[in-house]
Each structure stands twice: as structure tokens, then as C-alpha cells.
């Protein structure tokens, strides 16, 4: 296939193959990514009639739509996040359904339990929307699969070459060593991790290397239940809020969402050491700004080499980049002769420094709101 | 180098003083003395001068990491630190070498000085390919002259004391002056004979509690010595056996930083210890503390700075005369000795006996307190005339009575990125108050918010930027902050017509709307109160 002309960010898309006055299978609207041919949205941020959801994080799954479609693996956590009675249908990975004549299937994204890439095919043209994804295997969800396509809509949360992840076993070994050292010093270990996904991955990661009992914040515990019911093996955990007053927390590991950092809820665990498991912890300043004792660089998003390798493996001739460091990724691809565009997403914070957007936006929307309040003391 | 990098990581990872001391002490015990000597040098703030310019380093790193310049810039911007950005961008090292710190410094780093550009480049590439992770970061920091660890000299002294069993005061003394980072110097730090250090030792400082109750609860005013509380640096001057030692309250030895004080101290009789406040002072009056900060910030003190910001010691107390410890004598007696000791005129140019507030009863004290600002004082000190000079902070014999800061509610109108580790966050803010329906900027403030508030505010700023002028953003005038400041004066140079001193943020008033902010008239009335 001949290379399309080099494009600069913001240039209009070149005309697609001539057909029925429609160039784009998916287009961005003020409600989210929209497929006009099938009349459905992917991860809309406003209520719509028909929503296909990549995964249950707060910046992708918004309540209020009339119908939801997600992966079978992700149904339970999505229901927890959207609240009781949400009209959710689910489908197995790889199984095709037809929406308004458009062929839609979901494929593992390896990001969190049930996370999916959405493959959309219409009149021979194939688009894949990645949602959030990572390629390193994760015991808490089905591993990422490459899906060949003409147009690939990719995230770029960590789309800079400074972001390269160490193998996760090294990170888990560091976490286990930190916990052990805290136990030996008579302290509790408080590990901040996003309540949905990261928390469970970290728990699975310390399985077999425990230095003591594990307790969780309510927002985490409720999702642990969903994960266990979904067949994911996690070490035993207790809900910190139901422990008796005046209990000695020395030697325990407490897993809590980052929003609990600096809150009065932590006081009862003193003395303790704090740490944050997040891709942002790759940067020293990001850890120091939060006044944390430790930062463990562990992300559920692709790093720079995996991002580029994945784009390459999809065989896509057009790449739309969303979420995070869009402009640098687009420019990199343009300079390599690929057609690439930045696509606006809901989280409009500028991708400078450490965007407070993406990963943080995963917290504090729906899950565990009530439990958070309960535990506020 | 691995061991030193690990020590750096340990110090960087903890905010607990005791853990920092333990980590350093362990290192000093385990490391080879030649390596430990360099570690002491760097931890105590010693820095090699910058050997290679940032531009050059960046170019070599781009080529080595195979990233184009624009992507290097983006990455640097996201990290906010050149040494770190380079070490993150360079390819990972599978198996690093482990040469000792001494070798890295003496044979590799110092050899770069004056070498040709090609030699420097080859040496840097070789180092980058040998060093992994934190070691590479530490190396880059040393090369760029920006190596900094979050420990004070005082902490290093405590760690050395712990590692060697030698008393802290002795270690501090031995580290002062022209300490050379050699194995012999390091061994000398732990020598058992301590006679060399005894003469330098200051007394523990006696400190005051803030006064919370009415003056009347203190009993009769006649029992109290009242003086100004100066806004300088509390210090003890030790003159023994022909040598001078100037110690701050943080027990940092700063004799070299105040040559004019050291010179005048030579006129004091042997066996004298004074307690006072280092103050920037010219033409018989104090200069703003900011002037002193300007001087402290300089690594080398030029003649110009010494002339612009001369320093005196405002002397509160005398603790030793003729080698005799006077601390158990009553305040009144020490004060009399102090006045006599400093009566000689050559001494009085640099040693100013702390002026007293006098009069009958408490009324003059109250009056003095309300005029403290006009004197550039922070408030008053009240000391019982019959009290000994104690140790540490105790309730009863000494009280400090500080003036309240001025406060105003203002609206944030501009924001700007900070420096150093805050380079990727908007941390410098400009605030405005209302003037006839318009907001006029009147103060800039950088401090007072928690790290968490800074992050939340930064996110808000990014979403609510109206315009960008270079690094400065104008933002929607929606966020209200309570500011505190120490002084307020008319200023034709400012658009608002006023200038405030030491503005800082007291709290983020999320409960207030912009229309609730103060007006310029309110500020003018504060000025009128003076
Ligand atoms: Zn996500
Ligand atoms: Zn996301």
C-alpha cells in the first residue's frame, strides 16, 4: 500500500475510499466517539441511547445511557461502577455482534478485568478503538491481543520515551521488600493504588510473598469481591473499616485509593510508611511532590516501546491518538510516514508534565463513593 | 558508586530524620574511607563545579538515545530536570560496573576539567553505558553541578557521630574550615582525642514559648525585662583561645559567612560567649530580612554584597565571661555584665546591645507591641529578671509575643510554573483585589499551600486558562485565597499603589466567591492604621 502524504497535526483528513459520502467510520462528537453507520457511541461521556464500553474506569464509563454493551469478563465491575439496575448487555471476547448493520466485537486490552478493544467493521473497513491497554501479561485479566485494522485509535497516557517499565516481577519484589522492612520496623505499609485494577494487580503481585495481614479501603474491597467472583486469585484481605478500634496495625499492608492520601482516615494506622504504585512514579519529582516515602513505577498503560510496537503490529495505516501525550505521539508517527491525528478526549488537561487527568480521573467518579464517606470517620 | 547511589536513593525516599541518619551512619561504617570522604563532602553540600554545559550534554544524550531534539525537549519538559531526563531517556544498562566512588570522582569526573570536547564526549558516553538507574542519575547530577540531597550538614554530623562514636560537637568542629575529602581526613573525624574540638562548643539555646494569655497573668511588669523580637538569625558567638566560632540555632557553624562579625569578635576577651540575633543592619537601623536572605543565597561573598548588606549581632545575653559559665545567674545580672562588656566603642559597631522597652506597668509594653512593625521587629520578648538561662523550650521564664500578620482575601488572576522540582506545576501566583469593579493585582505569593492543594490548583489552572503570555497564564478570576503579609506601604511603582512585604497564602477559601474578596480600600485602611 502506498504511503499517504505526510500530515501535520490538525490538517484535515485526506478523503477516504469513495463511498456513499462517508469518510469516517467513527467520528468525534461532543458526547464521545460516534459510529453513524451503526448509531452507537464508544465510551460516551454523556448519556446516549447505545454505548459500547471499553472498560469500567470513570473516564470511560459514564452513567445514564439507555443501553450498554461490554465484555462478559467486565460485566460485574461495570455494574458495580454504574450502580444497580444499569442496563448492561455483555458479549464474550472475539464474538461478533451486529449493531445497526455494523459488525462489532470486543477483544482483550489487558488493562484491567474485562477491559476491551472495540473492533468495528463496516463495508470492509476495520477500525479498532484500544481504550486503555497494556501488553505485559497481568494475572488479573485476560492478556492483550493485537487486532489488525485499517485505523487504530490508541491511548497515549505514557506516550514519551522517558516512560519505559521495568519487568513487573522486579516491582513486586520491591513492594514485598518494602513491606517486610516496614514490618521489621514495627510500621504499617500503606500502598496507594487505583481502586479498580491496580489495587487487585498489586494484591495478586504480592501473593505468596506476604509479610503479614492485608487490609483494604472500602473502595478497594468492594472491587476485590468482583474480581474474586470473576475467578481472579487474590490473597485474603480484610476491610480495614470493620477492624476493632485501637487495633495494632504494625506489619500489615493496607491498600487504599490515592484519594485517601493525606486524609484523616490514615491516622489510625500510625506509625506507617506510604507508597504509590503508578506509572507516574517513574519520575522522581512526581513522587517527591506527593511527599510519599516510596513510589513504585507500575502502570496498567503501555509504555513508549510497547505503544510503538503495538501500533506497528496492528498494521494500521491511520492512527488516531487520544488521552495523554497525543501531540508527541502524532508527530513521531507523522515523521515515520504514517497518517496520524490527535483526537480530543473528555479529559482536556494539557498533556504537560504530569496530567492530573487520566489515571487520577479513574478515581472518585462512581465506585465506592458511599464507602469512602463511611470510612471518613 | 553503587553503594553511594543506594545511599542517595535511601535519603531521597524517606522524610524521616532518623532514617536518614541511620542510612548515612550505615554507609560511613561500611564504605571504604576514601569513598566515605567524598560522600561526606557531597552530602555536606560540596559540589564539583559544572564541567560540561547543558546544551552539550543534551546533544550527546539525544544522539545516544536516538531521539530527535523536539522529543528530547518534550521529555525534558515532562521531567523538569535535565540530569534525570537524560538518565531516563538513555538505553537501559544490562550489567553495570561497580567501581568505587573515589575512582569515579578522582579519575573520571575531575579528569574532565579542561579536557577537549571530544575527550569529554567519549568519557560521558562511556559512563552512561556503564552506569544504570540511580547511579546514572547521580553521575549526571554531579556532572551538571546540581547534586543535592535533602540533608543538612547538621544531619551529616549526627550520622558521623553515630557511626564513629565521637560527640557531635567534636565532629562538627572537625568538619569546619578547609576539610579535604581524603581517606586520612575521614579517619581523623573519628579520632578519639577530642581536646581539639572542646573550645568551639556553644551552649544549648534557651527558647521562648508564645504568649497566649493576657499580659496581666504574668504578674508585675517590674519583674520582666522586655525587648524587641528581631527577625534575623539567632546565633551564639564563641570566642575562646584566640579563635572565633559563630553557631546558628540549627548548630551550624557559619563563622565564614559573616567575616565582619568574626573580625570584630577578635576584640572580645578570651572565654566569651554571646547569644544574639544576626541582623542585616545599616545606618543604625535594620534592613528587611529579604536582604539577609539575598546574602545567604550567595555561594561566595563579594565586597559589594558585604557593603550592601552589612550584618551585626544584636546581643540578647552573655553566657560566658573569662571562661566562666554564667547561665545560672539571674537575667538582670547577666544583662548588667553584658552592658559593661560591650561598653567599649569599637565593639559597639558590630555588637549592638539589644534595646529594652522601658516604662511603668504594662501599658508601655502594649504600646511598644503595637508599634513593633514600624521597628521592623516581629514583636516582643519578655524575660523574667530573676530567671536563669535554661535549656531548650520551657514555659514560664521567657515568652515571645509576636504581632499578628495583616490578612486580606484576594482573587488569583495569574499563575506561572515554578522552578526546579516544581517546574511542571503552576506554583507562582498573582493575586488581585477589587478597585471600582475591577481586579487590580497587588501581591505575588509562592508558599503556603500543601502539595495536594498545589496539584489540585494546578489542574484547575490548566482547565481555566484564559490567555498565555510566555510562561504566565491569566486564569478565570474565581479562586479566592486568604493572604497574610507583614508590612504594607504606598508604592507608586505598583499599579495598585501599594506594596506588601512577605505575602504568603494562609488558606484556600473555597467557601468564598470572588465578589467576597477584599477591596483596595480595605488595604488602604490597613496602611492608615500604622
Ligand atoms: Zn483505564
Ligand atoms: Zn482512561
GROMACS .gro file of C-alpha atoms in nm, chain A residues 108-256:
model
  149
  108UNK     CA    1  -0.885  -0.818   2.537
  109UNK     CA    2  -0.696  -0.496   2.616
  110UNK     CA    3  -0.502  -0.631   2.918
  111UNK     CA    4  -0.564  -0.308   3.114
  112UNK     CA    5  -0.799  -0.425   3.394
  113UNK     CA    6  -1.053  -0.702   3.442
  114UNK     CA    7  -1.283  -0.702   3.139
  115UNK     CA    8  -1.109  -0.422   2.953
  116UNK     CA    9  -1.166  -0.443   2.580
  117UNK     CA   10  -1.060  -0.303   2.249
  118UNK     CA   11  -1.358  -0.237   2.027
  119UNK     CA   12  -1.332  -0.365   1.672
  120UNK     CA   13  -1.578  -0.203   1.432
  121UNK     CA   14  -1.618  -0.329   1.076
  122UNK     CA   15  -1.837  -0.186   0.805
  123UNK     CA   16  -1.820  -0.247   0.430
  124UNK     CA   17  -1.474  -0.398   0.459
  125UNK     CA   18  -1.326  -0.110   0.659
  126UNK     CA   19  -1.194  -0.203   1.007
  127UNK     CA   20  -1.139   0.032   1.299
  128UNK     CA   21  -1.009  -0.064   1.642
  129UNK     CA   22  -1.051   0.155   1.948
  130UNK     CA   23  -0.795   0.049   2.207
  131UNK     CA   24  -0.945   0.206   2.519
  132UNK     CA   25  -0.668   0.185   2.779
  133UNK     CA   26  -0.429  -0.105   2.734
  134UNK     CA   27  -0.101  -0.265   2.828
  135UNK     CA   28   0.081  -0.554   2.669
  136UNK     CA   29   0.262  -0.703   2.971
  137UNK     CA   30   0.066  -1.008   3.097
  138UNK     CA   31  -0.134  -0.940   3.413
  139UNK     CA   32  -0.275  -1.228   3.621
  140UNK     CA   33  -0.590  -1.028   3.699
  141UNK     CA   34  -0.721  -1.001   3.344
  142UNK     CA   35  -0.708  -1.163   3.001
  143UNK     CA   36  -0.388  -1.058   2.821
  144UNK     CA   37  -0.384  -0.803   2.540
  145UNK     CA   38  -0.433  -0.928   2.184
  146UNK     CA   39  -0.323  -0.746   1.873
  147UNK     CA   40  -0.614  -0.684   1.634
  148UNK     CA   41  -0.528  -0.597   1.275
  149UNK     CA   42  -0.711  -0.293   1.141
  150UNK     CA   43  -0.705  -0.005   0.894
  151UNK     CA   44  -0.750   0.264   1.157
  152UNK     CA   45  -0.626   0.229   1.514
  153UNK     CA   46  -0.749   0.465   1.784
  154UNK     CA   47  -0.486   0.442   2.057
  155UNK     CA   48  -0.439   0.591   2.402
  156UNK     CA   49  -0.111   0.772   2.479
  157UNK     CA   50  -0.114   0.823   2.856
  158UNK     CA   51   0.258   0.748   2.878
  159UNK     CA   52   0.349   0.842   2.523
  160UNK     CA   53   0.701   0.973   2.581
  161UNK     CA   54   1.030   0.779   2.559
  162UNK     CA   55   1.107   0.852   2.926
  163UNK     CA   56   0.835   0.603   3.014
  164UNK     CA   57   0.977   0.251   2.998
  165UNK     CA   58   0.852  -0.001   3.252
  166UNK     CA   59   1.073  -0.242   3.439
  167UNK     CA   60   0.952  -0.604   3.441
  168UNK     CA   61   0.667  -0.624   3.692
  169UNK     CA   62   0.828  -0.904   3.894
  170UNK     CA   63   1.105  -0.656   3.989
  171UNK     CA   64   0.847  -0.403   4.102
  172UNK     CA   65   0.654  -0.663   4.302
  173UNK     CA   66   0.979  -0.777   4.463
  174UNK     CA   67   1.047  -0.414   4.563
  175UNK     CA   68   0.697  -0.382   4.709
  176UNK     CA   69   0.740  -0.705   4.907
  177UNK     CA   70   1.080  -0.588   5.038
  178UNK     CA   71   0.938  -0.250   5.142
  179UNK     CA   72   0.654  -0.423   5.327
  180UNK     CA   73   0.898  -0.658   5.502
  181UNK     CA   74   1.125  -0.371   5.609
  182UNK     CA   75   0.825  -0.181   5.748
  183UNK     CA   76   0.708  -0.485   5.938
  184UNK     CA   77   1.057  -0.526   6.087
  185UNK     CA   78   1.048  -0.160   6.191
  186UNK     CA   79   0.707  -0.206   6.354
  187UNK     CA   80   0.518   0.000   6.097
  188UNK     CA   81   0.213  -0.050   5.878
  189UNK     CA   82   0.263  -0.029   5.499
  190UNK     CA   83   0.008   0.190   5.322
  191UNK     CA   84   0.007   0.135   4.949
  192UNK     CA   85  -0.195   0.372   4.732
  193UNK     CA   86  -0.325   0.216   4.412
  194UNK     CA   87  -0.624   0.296   4.191
  195UNK     CA   88  -0.919   0.111   4.341
  196UNK     CA   89  -1.019  -0.064   4.021
  197UNK     CA   90  -0.748  -0.267   3.855
  198UNK     CA   91  -0.418  -0.151   4.002
  199UNK     CA   92  -0.517  -0.244   4.356
  200UNK     CA   93  -0.606  -0.600   4.252
  201UNK     CA   94  -0.297  -0.634   4.035
  202UNK     CA   95  -0.077  -0.533   4.327
  203UNK     CA   96  -0.258  -0.776   4.558
  204UNK     CA   97  -0.209  -1.059   4.310
  205UNK     CA   98   0.153  -0.948   4.277
  206UNK     CA   99   0.231  -0.993   4.647
  207UNK     CA  100   0.054  -1.330   4.660
  208UNK     CA  101   0.299  -1.577   4.811
  209UNK     CA  102   0.531  -1.302   4.942
  210UNK     CA  103   0.310  -1.170   5.224
  211UNK     CA  104   0.474  -1.029   5.536
  212UNK     CA  105   0.152  -1.007   5.732
  213UNK     CA  106  -0.220  -0.949   5.706
  214UNK     CA  107  -0.367  -0.739   5.427
  215UNK     CA  108  -0.644  -0.483   5.472
  216UNK     CA  109  -0.814  -0.260   5.222
  217UNK     CA  110  -1.008   0.062   5.197
  218UNK     CA  111  -1.379   0.010   5.123
  219UNK     CA  112  -1.346   0.132   4.765
  220UNK     CA  113  -1.090  -0.141   4.701
  221UNK     CA  114  -1.261  -0.417   4.898
  222UNK     CA  115  -1.585  -0.398   4.702
  223UNK     CA  116  -1.397  -0.444   4.374
  224UNK     CA  117  -1.189  -0.727   4.523
  225UNK     CA  118  -1.518  -0.912   4.565
  226UNK     CA  119  -1.600  -0.863   4.196
  227UNK     CA  120  -1.255  -0.983   4.095
  228UNK     CA  121  -1.276  -1.294   4.311
  229UNK     CA  122  -1.621  -1.376   4.177
  230UNK     CA  123  -1.471  -1.337   3.830
  231UNK     CA  124  -1.222  -1.614   3.915
  232UNK     CA  125  -0.915  -1.399   3.987
  233UNK     CA  126  -0.698  -1.531   4.268
  234UNK     CA  127  -0.615  -1.267   4.528
  235UNK     CA  128  -0.458  -1.311   4.872
  236UNK     CA  129  -0.703  -1.291   5.167
  237UNK     CA  130  -0.791  -0.930   5.251
  238UNK     CA  131  -0.995  -0.771   5.528
  239UNK     CA  132  -1.195  -0.450   5.520
  240UNK     CA  133  -0.999  -0.205   5.735
  241UNK     CA  134  -1.317  -0.030   5.846
  242UNK     CA  135  -1.455  -0.335   6.026
  243UNK     CA  136  -1.149  -0.389   6.248
  244UNK     CA  137  -1.186  -0.304   6.618
  245UNK     CA  138  -1.076   0.037   6.740
  246UNK     CA  139  -0.728   0.063   6.887
  247UNK     CA  140  -0.604  -0.237   6.689
  248UNK     CA  141  -0.229  -0.264   6.631
  249UNK     CA  142  -0.164  -0.225   6.258
  250UNK     CA  143   0.211  -0.285   6.268
  251UNK     CA  144   0.324  -0.525   5.996
  252UNK     CA  145   0.001  -0.509   5.796
  253UNK     CA  146  -0.034  -0.397   5.435
  254UNK     CA  147  -0.315  -0.152   5.369
  255UNK     CA  148  -0.422  -0.094   5.011
  256UNK     CA  149  -0.613   0.230   4.957
   0.00000   0.00000   0.00000
